[in-house]
PDB file of C-alpha atoms in Angstrom:
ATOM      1  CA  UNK A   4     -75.712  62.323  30.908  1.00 53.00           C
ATOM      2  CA  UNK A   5     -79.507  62.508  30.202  1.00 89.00           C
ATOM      3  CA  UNK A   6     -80.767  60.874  27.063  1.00 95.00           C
ATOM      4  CA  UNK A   7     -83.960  62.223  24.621  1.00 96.00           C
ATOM      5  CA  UNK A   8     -87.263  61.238  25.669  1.00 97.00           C
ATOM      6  CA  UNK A   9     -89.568  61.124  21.896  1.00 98.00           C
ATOM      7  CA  UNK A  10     -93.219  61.506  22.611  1.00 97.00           C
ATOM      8  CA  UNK A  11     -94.833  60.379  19.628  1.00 97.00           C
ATOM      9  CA  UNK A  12     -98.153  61.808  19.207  1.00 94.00           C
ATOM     10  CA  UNK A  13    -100.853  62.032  16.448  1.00 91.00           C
ATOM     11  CA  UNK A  14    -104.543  61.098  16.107  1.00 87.00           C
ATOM     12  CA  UNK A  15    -106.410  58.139  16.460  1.00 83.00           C
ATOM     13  CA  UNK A  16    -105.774  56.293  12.942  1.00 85.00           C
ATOM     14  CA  UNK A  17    -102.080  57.665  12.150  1.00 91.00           C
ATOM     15  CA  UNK A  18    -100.318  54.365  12.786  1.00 91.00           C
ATOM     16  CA  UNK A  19     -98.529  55.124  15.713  1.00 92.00           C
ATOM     17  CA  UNK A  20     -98.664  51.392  17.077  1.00 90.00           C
ATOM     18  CA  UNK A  21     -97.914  50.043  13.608  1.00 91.00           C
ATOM     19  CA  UNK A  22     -94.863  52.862  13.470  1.00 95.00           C
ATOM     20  CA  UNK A  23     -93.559  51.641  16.769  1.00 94.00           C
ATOM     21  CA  UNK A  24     -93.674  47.862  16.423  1.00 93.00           C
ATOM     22  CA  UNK A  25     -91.902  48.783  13.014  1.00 94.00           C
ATOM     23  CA  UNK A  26     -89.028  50.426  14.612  1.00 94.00           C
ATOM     24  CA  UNK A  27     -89.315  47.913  17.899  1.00 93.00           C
ATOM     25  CA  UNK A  28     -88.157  45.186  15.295  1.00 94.00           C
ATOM     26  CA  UNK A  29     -85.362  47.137  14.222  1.00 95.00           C
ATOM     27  CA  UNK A  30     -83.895  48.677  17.019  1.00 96.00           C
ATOM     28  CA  UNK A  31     -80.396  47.710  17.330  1.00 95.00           C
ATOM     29  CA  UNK A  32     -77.647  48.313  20.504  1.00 94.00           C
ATOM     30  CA  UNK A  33     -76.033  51.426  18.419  1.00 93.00           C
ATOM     31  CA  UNK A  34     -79.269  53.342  17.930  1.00 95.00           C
ATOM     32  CA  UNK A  35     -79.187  53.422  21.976  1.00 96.00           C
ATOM     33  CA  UNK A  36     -82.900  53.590  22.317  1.00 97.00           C
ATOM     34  CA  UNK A  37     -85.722  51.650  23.511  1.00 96.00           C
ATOM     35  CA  UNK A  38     -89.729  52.252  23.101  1.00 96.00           C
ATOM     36  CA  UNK A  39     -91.434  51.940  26.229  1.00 96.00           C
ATOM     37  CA  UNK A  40     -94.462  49.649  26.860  1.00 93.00           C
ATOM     38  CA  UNK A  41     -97.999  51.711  27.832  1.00 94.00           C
ATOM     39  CA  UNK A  42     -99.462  50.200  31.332  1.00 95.00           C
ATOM     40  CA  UNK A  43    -103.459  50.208  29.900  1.00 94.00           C
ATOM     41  CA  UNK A  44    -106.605  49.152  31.321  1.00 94.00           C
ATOM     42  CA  UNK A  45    -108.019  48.058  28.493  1.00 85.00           C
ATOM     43  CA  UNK A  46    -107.984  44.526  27.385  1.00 81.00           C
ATOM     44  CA  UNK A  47    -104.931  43.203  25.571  1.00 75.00           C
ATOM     45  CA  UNK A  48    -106.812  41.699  22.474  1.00 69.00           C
ATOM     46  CA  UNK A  49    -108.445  45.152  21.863  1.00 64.00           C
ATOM     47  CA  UNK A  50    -107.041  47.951  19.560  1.00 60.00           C
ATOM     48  CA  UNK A  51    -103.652  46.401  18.063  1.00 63.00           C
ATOM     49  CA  UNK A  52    -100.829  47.913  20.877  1.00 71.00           C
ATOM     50  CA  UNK A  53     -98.596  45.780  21.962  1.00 75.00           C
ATOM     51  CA  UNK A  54     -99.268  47.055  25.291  1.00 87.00           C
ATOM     52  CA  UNK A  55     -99.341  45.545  29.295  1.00 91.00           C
ATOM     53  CA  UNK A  56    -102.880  44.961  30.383  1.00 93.00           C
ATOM     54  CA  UNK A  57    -103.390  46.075  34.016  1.00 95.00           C
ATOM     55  CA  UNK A  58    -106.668  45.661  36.080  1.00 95.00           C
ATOM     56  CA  UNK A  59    -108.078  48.693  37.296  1.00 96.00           C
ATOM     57  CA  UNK A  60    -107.327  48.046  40.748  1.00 97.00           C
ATOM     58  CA  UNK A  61    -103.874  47.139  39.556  1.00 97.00           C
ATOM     59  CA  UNK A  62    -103.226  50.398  38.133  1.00 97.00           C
ATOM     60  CA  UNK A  63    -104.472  52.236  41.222  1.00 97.00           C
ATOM     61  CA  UNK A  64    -101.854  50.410  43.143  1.00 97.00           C
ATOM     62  CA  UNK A  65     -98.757  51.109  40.578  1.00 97.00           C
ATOM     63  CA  UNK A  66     -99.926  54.496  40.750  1.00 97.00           C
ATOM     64  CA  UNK A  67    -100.180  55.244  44.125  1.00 97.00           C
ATOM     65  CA  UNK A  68     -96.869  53.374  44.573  1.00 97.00           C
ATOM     66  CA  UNK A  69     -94.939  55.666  42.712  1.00 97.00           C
ATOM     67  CA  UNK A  70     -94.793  52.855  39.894  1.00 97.00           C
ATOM     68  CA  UNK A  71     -95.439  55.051  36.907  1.00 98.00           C
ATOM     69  CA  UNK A  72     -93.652  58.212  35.116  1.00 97.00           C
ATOM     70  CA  UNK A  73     -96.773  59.603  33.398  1.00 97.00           C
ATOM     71  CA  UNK A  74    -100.286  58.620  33.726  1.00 97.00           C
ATOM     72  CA  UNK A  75    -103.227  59.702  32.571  1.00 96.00           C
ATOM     73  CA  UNK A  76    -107.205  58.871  31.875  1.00 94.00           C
ATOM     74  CA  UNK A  77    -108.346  58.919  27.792  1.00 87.00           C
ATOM     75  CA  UNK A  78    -111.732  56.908  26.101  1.00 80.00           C
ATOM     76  CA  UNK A  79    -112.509  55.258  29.759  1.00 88.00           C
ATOM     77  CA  UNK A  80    -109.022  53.916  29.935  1.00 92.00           C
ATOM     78  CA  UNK A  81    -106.288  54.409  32.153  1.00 96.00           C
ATOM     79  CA  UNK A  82    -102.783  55.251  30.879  1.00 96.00           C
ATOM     80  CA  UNK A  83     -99.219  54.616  32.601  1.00 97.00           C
ATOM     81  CA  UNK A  84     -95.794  55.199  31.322  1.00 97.00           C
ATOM     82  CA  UNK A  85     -93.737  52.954  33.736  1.00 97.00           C
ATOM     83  CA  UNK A  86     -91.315  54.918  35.904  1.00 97.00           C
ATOM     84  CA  UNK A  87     -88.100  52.602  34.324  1.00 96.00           C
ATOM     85  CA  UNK A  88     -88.065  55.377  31.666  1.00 97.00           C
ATOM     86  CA  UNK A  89     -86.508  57.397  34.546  1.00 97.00           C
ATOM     87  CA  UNK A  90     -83.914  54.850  35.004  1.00 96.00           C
ATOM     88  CA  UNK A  91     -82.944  54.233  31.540  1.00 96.00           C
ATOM     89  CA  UNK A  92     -82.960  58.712  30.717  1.00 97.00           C
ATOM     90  CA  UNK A  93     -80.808  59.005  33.387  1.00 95.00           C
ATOM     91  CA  UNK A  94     -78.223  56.496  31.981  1.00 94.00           C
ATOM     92  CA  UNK A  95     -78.454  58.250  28.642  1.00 94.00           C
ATOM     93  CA  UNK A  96     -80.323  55.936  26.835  1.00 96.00           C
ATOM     94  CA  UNK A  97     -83.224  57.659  24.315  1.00 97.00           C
ATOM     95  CA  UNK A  98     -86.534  56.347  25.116  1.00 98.00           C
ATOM     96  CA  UNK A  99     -89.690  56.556  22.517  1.00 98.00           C
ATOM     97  CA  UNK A 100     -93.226  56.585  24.062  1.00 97.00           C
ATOM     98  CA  UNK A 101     -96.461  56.602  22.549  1.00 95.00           C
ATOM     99  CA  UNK A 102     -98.264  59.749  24.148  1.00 95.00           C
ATOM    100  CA  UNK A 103    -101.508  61.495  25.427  1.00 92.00           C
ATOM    101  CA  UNK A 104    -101.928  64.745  22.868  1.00 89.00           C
ATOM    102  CA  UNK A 105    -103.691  66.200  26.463  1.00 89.00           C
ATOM    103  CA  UNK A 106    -100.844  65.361  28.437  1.00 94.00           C
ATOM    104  CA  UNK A 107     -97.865  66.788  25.982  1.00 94.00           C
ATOM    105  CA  UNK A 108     -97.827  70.030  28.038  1.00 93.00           C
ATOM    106  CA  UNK A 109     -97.373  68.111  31.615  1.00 95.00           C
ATOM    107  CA  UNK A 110     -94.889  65.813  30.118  1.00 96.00           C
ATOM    108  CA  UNK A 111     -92.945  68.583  28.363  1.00 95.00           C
ATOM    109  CA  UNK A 112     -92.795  70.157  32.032  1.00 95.00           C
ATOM    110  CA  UNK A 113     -91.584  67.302  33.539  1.00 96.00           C
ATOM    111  CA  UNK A 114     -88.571  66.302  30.953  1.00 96.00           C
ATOM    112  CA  UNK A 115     -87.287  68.783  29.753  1.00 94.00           C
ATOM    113  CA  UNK A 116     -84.985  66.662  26.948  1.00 93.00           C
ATOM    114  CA  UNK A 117     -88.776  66.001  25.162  1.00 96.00           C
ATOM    115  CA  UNK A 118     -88.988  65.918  21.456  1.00 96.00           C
ATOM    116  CA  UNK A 119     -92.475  65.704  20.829  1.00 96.00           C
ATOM    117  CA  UNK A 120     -92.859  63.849  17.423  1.00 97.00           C
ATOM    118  CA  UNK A 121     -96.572  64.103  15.432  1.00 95.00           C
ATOM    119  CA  UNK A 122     -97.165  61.161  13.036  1.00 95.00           C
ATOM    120  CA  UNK A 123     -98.750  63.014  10.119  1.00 92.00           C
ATOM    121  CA  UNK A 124    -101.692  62.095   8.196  1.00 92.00           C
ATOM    122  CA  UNK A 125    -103.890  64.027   5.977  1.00 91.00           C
ATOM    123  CA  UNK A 126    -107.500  64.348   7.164  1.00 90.00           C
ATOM    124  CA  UNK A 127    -109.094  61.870   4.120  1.00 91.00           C
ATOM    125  CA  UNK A 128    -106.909  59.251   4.267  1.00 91.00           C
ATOM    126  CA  UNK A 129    -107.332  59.759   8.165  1.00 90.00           C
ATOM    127  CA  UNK A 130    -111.275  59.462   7.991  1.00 90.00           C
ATOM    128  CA  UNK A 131    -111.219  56.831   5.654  1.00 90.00           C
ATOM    129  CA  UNK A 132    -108.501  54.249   8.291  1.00 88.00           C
ATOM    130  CA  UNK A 133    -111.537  55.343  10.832  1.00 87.00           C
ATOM    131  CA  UNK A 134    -113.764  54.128   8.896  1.00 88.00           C
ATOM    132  CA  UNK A 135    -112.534  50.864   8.495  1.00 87.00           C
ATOM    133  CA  UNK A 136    -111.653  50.246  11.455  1.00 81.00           C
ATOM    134  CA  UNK A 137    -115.244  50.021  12.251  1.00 79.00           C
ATOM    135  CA  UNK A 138    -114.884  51.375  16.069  1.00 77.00           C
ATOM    136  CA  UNK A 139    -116.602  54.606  16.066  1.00 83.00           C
ATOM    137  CA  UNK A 140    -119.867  56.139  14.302  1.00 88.00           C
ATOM    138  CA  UNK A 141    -119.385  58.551  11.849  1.00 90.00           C
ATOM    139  CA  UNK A 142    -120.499  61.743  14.130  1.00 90.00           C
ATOM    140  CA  UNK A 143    -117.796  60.401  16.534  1.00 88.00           C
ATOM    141  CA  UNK A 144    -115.315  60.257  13.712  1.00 89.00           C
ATOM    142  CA  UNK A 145    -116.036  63.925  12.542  1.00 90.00           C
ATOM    143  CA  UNK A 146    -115.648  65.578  16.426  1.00 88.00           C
ATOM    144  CA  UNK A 147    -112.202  63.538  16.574  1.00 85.00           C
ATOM    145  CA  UNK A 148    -110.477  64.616  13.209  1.00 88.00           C
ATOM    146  CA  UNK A 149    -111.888  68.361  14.841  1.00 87.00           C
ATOM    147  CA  UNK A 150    -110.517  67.685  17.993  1.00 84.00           C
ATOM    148  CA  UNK A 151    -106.901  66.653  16.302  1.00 84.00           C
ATOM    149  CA  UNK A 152    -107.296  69.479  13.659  1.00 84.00           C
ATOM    150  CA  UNK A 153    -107.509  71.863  16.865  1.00 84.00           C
ATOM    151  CA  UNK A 154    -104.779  70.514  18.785  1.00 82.00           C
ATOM    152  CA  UNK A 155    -102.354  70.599  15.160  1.00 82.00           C
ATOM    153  CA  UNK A 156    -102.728  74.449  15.634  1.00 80.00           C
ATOM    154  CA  UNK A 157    -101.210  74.725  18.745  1.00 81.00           C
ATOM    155  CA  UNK A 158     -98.184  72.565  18.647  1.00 83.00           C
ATOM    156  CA  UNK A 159     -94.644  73.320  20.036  1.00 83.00           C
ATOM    157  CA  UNK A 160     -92.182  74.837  17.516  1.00 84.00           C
ATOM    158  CA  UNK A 161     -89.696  71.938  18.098  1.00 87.00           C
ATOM    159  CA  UNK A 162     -92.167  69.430  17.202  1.00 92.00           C
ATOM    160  CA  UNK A 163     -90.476  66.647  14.515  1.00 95.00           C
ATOM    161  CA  UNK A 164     -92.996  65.051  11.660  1.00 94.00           C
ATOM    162  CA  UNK A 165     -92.810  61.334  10.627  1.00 95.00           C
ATOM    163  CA  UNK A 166     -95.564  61.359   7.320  1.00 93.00           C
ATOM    164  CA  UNK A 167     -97.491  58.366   7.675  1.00 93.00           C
ATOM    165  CA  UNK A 168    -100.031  58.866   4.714  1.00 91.00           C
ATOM    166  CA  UNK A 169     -98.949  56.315   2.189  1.00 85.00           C
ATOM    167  CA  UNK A 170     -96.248  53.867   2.928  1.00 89.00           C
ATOM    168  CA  UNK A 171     -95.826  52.149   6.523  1.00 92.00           C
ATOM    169  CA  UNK A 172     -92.130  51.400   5.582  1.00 95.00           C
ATOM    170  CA  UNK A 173     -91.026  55.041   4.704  1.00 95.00           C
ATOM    171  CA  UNK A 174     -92.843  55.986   7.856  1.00 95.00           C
ATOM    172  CA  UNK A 175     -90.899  53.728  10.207  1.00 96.00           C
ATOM    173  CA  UNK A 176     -87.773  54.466   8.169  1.00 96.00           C
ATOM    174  CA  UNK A 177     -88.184  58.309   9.183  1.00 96.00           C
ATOM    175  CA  UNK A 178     -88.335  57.473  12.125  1.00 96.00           C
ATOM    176  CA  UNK A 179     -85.684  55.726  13.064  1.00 97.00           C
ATOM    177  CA  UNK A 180     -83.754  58.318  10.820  1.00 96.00           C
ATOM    178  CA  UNK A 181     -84.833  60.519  13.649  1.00 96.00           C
ATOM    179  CA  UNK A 182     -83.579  58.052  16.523  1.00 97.00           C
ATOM    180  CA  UNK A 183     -80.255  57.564  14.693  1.00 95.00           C
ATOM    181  CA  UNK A 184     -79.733  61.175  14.363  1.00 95.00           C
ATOM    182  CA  UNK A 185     -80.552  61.379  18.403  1.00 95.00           C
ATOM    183  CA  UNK A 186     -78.382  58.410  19.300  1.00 93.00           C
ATOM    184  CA  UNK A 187     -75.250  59.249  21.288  1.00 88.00           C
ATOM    185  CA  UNK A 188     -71.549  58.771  19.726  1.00 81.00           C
ATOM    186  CA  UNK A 189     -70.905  56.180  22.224  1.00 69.00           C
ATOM    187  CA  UNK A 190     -72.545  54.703  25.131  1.00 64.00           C
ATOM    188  CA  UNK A 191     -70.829  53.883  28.957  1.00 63.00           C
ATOM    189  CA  UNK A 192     -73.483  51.467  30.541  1.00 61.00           C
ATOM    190  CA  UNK A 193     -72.976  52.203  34.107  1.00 57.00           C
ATOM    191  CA  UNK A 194     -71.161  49.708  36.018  1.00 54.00           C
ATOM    192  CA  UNK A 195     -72.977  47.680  38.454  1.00 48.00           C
ATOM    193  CA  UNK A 196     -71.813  48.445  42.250  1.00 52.00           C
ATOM    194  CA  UNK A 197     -73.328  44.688  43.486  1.00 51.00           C
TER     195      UNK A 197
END
């Protein structure tokens, strides 16, 4: 038994970190789900994930340790999904992570149980969360809304969409609709052989 691995994408600004705390909170034992923690170089007080701070020379060593089921390097940061994923697929349990638009097509490769899952926000309301969050110049702003308006166009037919424009609640409400409608009838925790 394998369970769903939901790789939540969408562009900077779509509430994907505000989606997933949302549904963290709410996750119960019959949705049989959990949403993975992102292994980040980048300070923990900096852009509002709830996320495990790792040193760079930390990372390096998780990495080349095997520590780490996807990885990759975005905005001068570098990126780890931990390799208990694995662990908890294998048992059947769904897992939600919070993924690299670059690295869809690796990750897609490497499980093939993916669901990739695009938080969907129209381009104005978009540019205007950018805006306040005060991070990036406008110019910067303008190539990233390009950048995610490029990558929309070449998504996988399979892909699910949580709309995000309006309401955080209806947001996280779709998707855990989505996890509920993923979870298993009924889940055998494998015994423990110690």
């Amino acid at each position: 038994m394998s369970g769903k691995l939901l790789y939540l994408i969408g562009a900077s600004g779509s509430g994907k970190d505000s989606l997933l705390e949302g549904c963290r909170q709410r996750l119960q034992t019959h949705h049989c789900c959990f949403v993975a923690h992102r292994y980040i170089t980048r300070a923990p007080n900096v852009g509002g994930e709830n996320h495990i701070h790792l040193s760079p020379e930390e990372f390096d060593m998780r990495a080349s340790m095997g520590m780490f089921a996807m990885q990759w390097y975005s905005h001068d940061y570098s990126y780890g999904i931990g390799s208990e994923i694995d662990n908890w697929l294998s048992t059947g349990i769904n897992v939600v992570i919070n993924g690299s638009r670059e690295y869809l097509q690796i990750a897609m490769h490497a499980y093939p149980n993916l669901i990739p899952v695009l938080v969907e926000v129209d381009e104005t309301i978009l540019h205007q969360r950018l805006m306040k969050r005060g991070r990036e110049s406008e110019a910067e702003i303008v190539k990233r809304l390009a950048r995610h308006r490029q990558f929309v166009d070449s998504l996988p037919d399979n892909i699910q969409l949580i709309d995000n424009n309006l309401n955080l609640q209806d947001g996280i409400e779709s998707l855990l609709k989505l996890i509920e409608s993923l979870a298993p009838d009924s889940f055998q925790p494998a015994r423990s052989t110690h």
